[in-house]
Short mmCIF file of C-alpha atoms in Angstrom, two decimals:
data_model
loop_
_atom_site.label_atom_id
_atom_site.label_comp_id
_atom_site.label_asym_id
_atom_site.label_seq_id
_atom_site.Cartn_x
_atom_site.Cartn_y
_atom_site.Cartn_z
CA MET R 1 -86.46 27.59 167.38
CA THR R 2 -86.70 24.63 164.82
CA GLY R 3 -90.54 23.85 165.27
CA LEU R 4 -91.17 27.82 165.44
CA ALA R 5 -89.03 28.16 162.07
CA SER R 6 -90.82 25.50 160.40
CA ALA R 7 -93.95 26.74 161.26
CA PHE R 8 -93.22 30.18 159.51
CA ARG R 9 -92.14 28.31 156.48
CA THR R 10 -95.33 26.28 156.27
CA LEU R 11 -97.53 29.64 156.46
CA ALA R 12 -95.48 31.18 154.28
CA VAL R 13 -95.94 28.77 151.69
CA THR R 14 -99.46 28.75 152.05
CA ALA R 15 -99.55 31.99 152.09
CA ALA R 16 -98.28 32.10 148.61
CA ALA R 17 -100.21 29.53 147.19
CA GLY R 18 -103.03 31.94 148.55
CA LEU R 19 -101.76 34.85 146.63
CA LEU R 20 -101.31 32.91 143.35
CA ALA R 21 -105.01 31.08 143.55
CA ALA R 22 -106.54 34.67 144.26
CA THR R 23 -104.20 36.13 141.39
CA GLY R 24 -105.24 33.44 138.78
CA ALA R 25 -101.16 32.73 138.30
CA VAL R 26 -100.36 29.32 136.63
CA VAL R 27 -98.18 27.12 139.11
CA ALA R 28 -95.36 25.55 137.32
CA PRO R 29 -95.58 21.22 137.98
CA ALA R 30 -92.63 20.02 139.57
CA PRO R 31 -89.82 18.61 137.29
CA PRO R 32 -90.11 14.72 137.15
CA ALA R 33 -87.69 12.81 138.53
CA SER R 34 -84.77 12.27 135.85
CA ALA R 35 -85.06 9.00 133.53
CA ALA R 36 -82.09 6.23 134.80
CA PRO R 37 -79.29 6.63 132.96
CA GLU R 38 -78.47 3.88 129.85
CA PRO R 39 -76.23 1.15 130.52
CA LYS R 40 -72.65 1.36 129.49
CA ALA R 41 -70.49 -1.47 128.14
CA PRO R 42 -67.92 -2.69 130.73
CA GLY R 43 -64.15 -1.41 129.70
CA GLU R 44 -63.51 -4.61 128.02
CA PHE R 45 -65.79 -3.98 124.94
CA VAL R 46 -64.66 -2.24 122.43
CA ALA R 47 -65.86 -1.00 119.01
CA LEU R 48 -64.62 -3.52 116.18
CA SER R 49 -63.62 -0.39 113.98
CA SER R 50 -61.58 0.65 116.93
CA VAL R 51 -59.37 -2.54 116.08
CA ASP R 52 -59.77 -3.37 112.62
CA ARG R 53 -61.08 -0.81 110.21
CA THR R 54 -60.95 -3.15 107.50
CA ILE R 55 -63.83 -5.10 108.60
CA LEU R 56 -66.81 -4.56 106.52
CA GLN R 57 -69.80 -4.27 108.73
CA GLU R 58 -73.57 -4.89 107.06
CA MET R 59 -75.64 -4.73 110.80
CA ARG R 60 -79.00 -6.38 109.65
CA TYR R 61 -80.67 -5.40 112.72
CA THR R 62 -80.54 -1.73 112.59
CA THR R 63 -82.35 -1.76 109.24
CA PRO R 64 -85.92 -3.63 108.34
CA HIS R 65 -83.81 -6.59 105.97
CA ASN R 66 -84.20 -8.95 109.06
CA PHE R 67 -86.73 -12.00 109.82
CA VAL R 68 -88.63 -9.63 112.05
CA GLY R 69 -88.94 -6.85 108.98
CA GLU R 70 -88.01 -4.14 111.41
CA PRO R 71 -85.16 -2.13 113.31
CA VAL R 72 -85.09 -4.20 116.35
CA ASP R 73 -85.21 -2.91 119.53
CA GLY R 74 -81.68 -1.40 121.42
CA TYR R 75 -79.62 -0.88 118.29
CA ARG R 76 -79.22 2.51 118.03
CA GLN R 77 -76.60 2.70 115.04
CA PRO R 78 -74.85 0.42 112.92
CA LEU R 79 -72.07 -0.86 115.17
CA CYS R 80 -70.44 -4.01 115.50
CA ILE R 81 -69.50 -3.88 119.46
CA LEU R 82 -67.45 -7.19 120.84
CA THR R 83 -65.47 -7.79 123.98
CA ARG R 84 -61.72 -6.73 123.29
CA PRO R 85 -60.56 -10.49 122.62
CA ALA R 86 -62.99 -11.36 120.50
CA ALA R 87 -62.44 -8.28 118.72
CA GLU R 88 -58.61 -8.72 118.34
CA ALA R 89 -58.92 -12.50 117.58
CA LEU R 90 -61.69 -11.11 114.32
CA HIS R 91 -58.55 -8.59 113.34
CA ARG R 92 -55.53 -12.18 113.17
CA ALA R 93 -58.50 -14.03 111.43
CA GLN R 94 -58.96 -10.71 108.89
CA VAL R 95 -55.32 -10.34 108.25
CA ARG R 96 -54.83 -13.88 106.94
CA LEU R 97 -57.84 -13.79 104.85
CA LEU R 98 -56.77 -10.41 103.22
CA ALA R 99 -53.60 -11.82 102.28
CA ARG R 100 -55.76 -14.37 100.30
CA GLY R 101 -57.88 -11.93 98.54
CA TYR R 102 -60.76 -12.19 101.08
CA THR R 103 -62.32 -9.89 103.86
CA LEU R 104 -64.37 -10.82 106.73
CA LYS R 105 -68.06 -8.77 106.66
CA VAL R 106 -70.41 -8.85 110.35
CA TYR R 107 -74.00 -8.92 110.51
CA ASP R 108 -74.60 -9.13 114.08
CA CYS R 109 -71.83 -8.97 116.99
CA TYR R 110 -73.13 -7.95 120.56
CA ARG R 111 -77.01 -8.15 121.01
CA PRO R 112 -78.79 -6.16 123.94
CA GLN R 113 -80.96 -8.82 125.63
CA ARG R 114 -83.90 -5.80 125.18
CA ALA R 115 -83.25 -7.41 121.40
CA VAL R 116 -83.87 -10.75 122.35
CA ASP R 117 -86.77 -9.78 123.97
CA HIS R 118 -88.45 -7.83 120.92
CA PHE R 119 -87.76 -11.52 119.00
CA VAL R 120 -89.62 -13.51 121.32
CA ARG R 121 -92.51 -11.07 121.09
CA TRP R 122 -92.30 -11.41 117.69
CA ALA R 123 -92.01 -15.16 117.42
CA LYS R 124 -95.25 -15.24 119.97
CA ASP R 125 -97.38 -13.12 117.71
CA LEU R 126 -98.13 -15.50 115.05
CA GLY R 127 -100.05 -13.23 112.67
CA ASP R 128 -96.97 -11.55 111.84
CA GLU R 129 -95.25 -13.31 108.77
CA ARG R 130 -94.27 -10.48 106.99
CA MET R 131 -90.61 -11.73 106.21
CA LYS R 132 -91.40 -15.53 105.75
CA LYS R 133 -91.57 -15.67 102.75
CA GLU R 134 -87.55 -15.27 102.45
CA PHE R 135 -86.19 -16.01 106.01
CA TYR R 136 -88.27 -19.50 107.05
CA PRO R 137 -90.41 -20.53 104.13
CA LEU R 138 -90.39 -23.80 105.22
CA VAL R 139 -90.72 -23.27 109.00
CA ASP R 140 -94.16 -22.79 110.68
CA LYS R 141 -93.85 -20.07 112.75
CA SER R 142 -95.36 -21.73 115.94
CA ARG R 143 -92.23 -23.89 115.89
CA LEU R 144 -89.38 -21.38 115.97
CA PHE R 145 -88.96 -22.30 119.66
CA ALA R 146 -89.16 -26.22 119.39
CA ASP R 147 -87.01 -26.24 116.47
CA GLY R 148 -84.61 -23.53 118.69
CA TYR R 149 -84.42 -20.58 115.83
CA ILE R 150 -85.43 -18.04 118.76
CA ALA R 151 -84.93 -18.63 122.53
CA GLU R 152 -85.14 -16.25 125.39
CA LYS R 153 -81.53 -15.75 125.85
CA SER R 154 -78.42 -15.27 123.40
CA GLY R 155 -75.00 -16.07 123.54
CA HIS R 156 -74.35 -12.47 121.46
CA SER R 157 -75.37 -11.05 124.59
CA ARG R 158 -72.64 -11.98 126.11
CA GLY R 159 -70.50 -10.26 123.61
CA SER R 160 -68.17 -12.58 122.19
CA THR R 161 -70.46 -13.89 119.51
CA VAL R 162 -70.47 -12.83 115.86
CA ASP R 163 -72.34 -13.23 112.83
CA LEU R 164 -70.14 -13.07 109.74
CA THR R 165 -69.13 -14.08 106.31
CA ILE R 166 -66.44 -13.21 103.73
CA VAL R 167 -66.49 -11.27 100.77
CA ARG R 168 -64.02 -11.67 97.91
CA LEU R 169 -62.31 -8.59 96.88
CA PRO R 170 -62.49 -6.04 95.56
CA ALA R 171 -66.37 -5.79 97.49
CA ALA R 172 -68.85 -4.69 95.39
CA PRO R 173 -71.48 -2.34 97.19
CA THR R 174 -74.56 -4.01 98.64
CA ARG R 175 -77.85 -2.15 97.69
CA ALA R 176 -80.34 -1.08 100.63
CA TYR R 177 -83.38 -3.17 100.89
CA VAL R 178 -86.60 -1.53 99.90
CA PRO R 179 -89.45 -2.61 102.81
CA GLY R 180 -92.21 -4.18 100.74
CA GLU R 181 -90.30 -5.28 97.54
CA ARG R 182 -90.64 -9.29 96.46
CA LEU R 183 -88.93 -11.35 98.81
CA VAL R 184 -86.92 -14.62 97.77
CA GLU R 185 -86.77 -17.59 99.56
CA CYS R 186 -83.22 -17.59 101.68
CA TYR R 187 -82.11 -20.90 99.94
CA ALA R 188 -82.70 -20.14 96.22
CA PRO R 189 -79.87 -19.78 94.30
CA GLN R 190 -77.41 -16.50 94.68
CA SER R 191 -78.26 -14.97 91.65
CA GLU R 192 -82.11 -15.10 92.57
CA ARG R 193 -82.24 -14.24 96.41
CA PHE R 194 -81.13 -10.68 97.69
CA PRO R 195 -78.39 -9.17 96.60
CA ASP R 196 -75.58 -9.41 98.82
CA ASN R 197 -71.32 -9.16 97.90
CA ALA R 198 -70.60 -12.11 99.68
CA VAL R 199 -69.77 -15.49 98.34
CA ASP R 200 -72.08 -17.70 97.87
CA MET R 201 -72.60 -19.69 101.11
CA GLY R 202 -75.36 -21.95 99.52
CA THR R 203 -78.20 -19.82 102.05
CA GLY R 204 -78.41 -16.05 102.89
CA TYR R 205 -77.60 -14.70 106.17
CA ASP R 206 -80.65 -15.90 109.15
CA CYS R 207 -81.93 -18.29 106.68
CA PHE R 208 -84.30 -20.87 109.13
CA ASP R 209 -83.43 -23.84 107.22
CA THR R 210 -81.62 -27.04 107.77
CA LEU R 211 -79.56 -26.24 104.69
CA SER R 212 -77.91 -23.39 106.93
CA HIS R 213 -76.36 -26.26 108.88
CA THR R 214 -72.81 -25.50 108.25
CA ASP R 215 -71.96 -28.99 107.45
CA ASP R 216 -75.31 -30.05 105.62
CA PRO R 217 -74.03 -32.89 103.07
CA ARG R 218 -76.31 -31.58 100.53
CA ILE R 219 -73.89 -28.23 100.51
CA GLN R 220 -70.90 -29.38 97.87
CA GLY R 221 -68.81 -27.92 95.61
CA VAL R 222 -67.75 -24.20 95.86
CA GLN R 223 -70.44 -23.97 98.49
CA ARG R 224 -68.74 -25.61 101.04
CA ALA R 225 -65.49 -24.84 100.35
CA HIS R 226 -66.49 -21.10 100.98
CA ARG R 227 -67.88 -22.45 104.48
CA GLN R 228 -64.59 -24.23 105.12
CA LEU R 229 -62.78 -21.17 104.30
CA LEU R 230 -64.19 -19.06 107.06
CA LYS R 231 -64.44 -21.96 109.57
CA THR R 232 -61.06 -22.25 109.29
CA ALA R 233 -60.06 -18.82 109.21
CA LEU R 234 -61.53 -18.17 112.77
CA ALA R 235 -61.23 -21.88 114.09
CA GLU R 236 -57.84 -20.59 114.03
CA GLN R 237 -57.82 -17.54 115.94
CA GLY R 238 -60.38 -19.40 118.88
CA PHE R 239 -63.50 -18.99 117.41
CA VAL R 240 -66.10 -21.93 117.57
CA ASN R 241 -68.99 -22.32 115.41
CA LEU R 242 -72.60 -22.96 116.09
CA PRO R 243 -73.54 -26.32 113.73
CA GLU R 244 -77.11 -25.03 112.99
CA GLU R 245 -75.76 -21.84 111.68
CA TRP R 246 -73.08 -21.36 109.07
CA TRP R 247 -72.37 -17.46 109.70
CA HIS R 248 -72.21 -18.41 113.89
CA TYR R 249 -69.32 -17.98 115.93
CA THR R 250 -68.03 -17.66 119.51
CA PHE R 251 -64.94 -16.33 120.79
CA LYS R 252 -63.65 -19.20 123.48
CA PRO R 253 -62.67 -18.67 126.26
CA GLU R 254 -65.55 -16.11 126.70
CA PRO R 255 -64.29 -13.35 129.08
CA PHE R 256 -68.04 -13.16 129.99
CA PRO R 257 -69.34 -17.11 129.81
CA SER R 258 -72.56 -16.18 131.88
CA THR R 259 -73.56 -12.20 131.84
CA PHE R 260 -76.08 -11.39 129.27
CA PHE R 261 -75.96 -7.51 129.06
CA ASP R 262 -78.66 -5.06 128.09
CA PHE R 263 -76.60 -1.39 127.10
CA PRO R 264 -77.60 -0.30 123.70
CA VAL R 265 -75.53 -0.95 120.46
CA ALA R 266 -74.50 2.89 120.01
CA ARG R 267 -71.27 4.52 120.41
CA ARG R 268 -71.89 5.77 123.50
CA SER R 269 -71.82 2.67 125.25
CA VAL R 270 -68.32 2.12 124.69
CA ALA R 271 -67.12 5.91 124.48
CA GLY R 272 -63.66 5.94 125.96
CA HIS R 273 -62.51 2.12 125.82
#
């Protein structure tokens, strides 16, 4: 009976197809297979704003004001996402800084692997130097990998690394970058660089230059004091600085010391956490 039923079904489908062809009817194509769902963050990840709403967020990679010159892959919304222990440690540092008249401001937090891949593709395109004047004026683009400015993996993708600075309160607004505007070297005097409401750290954020080394001896006076203020406030809460970048800190111990995530930077990635 099973074979007979199958034969009847085949005849019915064939007859229907012939009838549609004879009448000129259009057969709707089969629906495409559904796309694989976007990965979500593990439950240990949170939006920083759910832990501390007072920390300022200026998420540079959602905008064209970065060394690539365009929004970076994977940054869907201007949102800082971190592992909960890192976010809570930032909150503790913020409480102490607020008492001294300062606030933290984050530029980048968790970074998906697809964003790192975007950086790698950009670095290999030696003809694209639209943002060189500001972000890497003295570095030949062909040297970005060898000099350690670009790599195929980033600690940011593990979720406990953050790029940040401090702002004196009350915080003045920062104007939006206008694509195509005149660029100024990231190590120029603060009054000449792209305006940022942060205190003067000696260079701008993401400045590919040895002056960005946290303890570079050429950085003195108030600039050095500002770097030390940030470093001390974060070190007290378990953050370790990357010596080559005054803005780069990683919370230790990391909950995910060897996992590089690729969920997008978006509220839905941490919804319900």
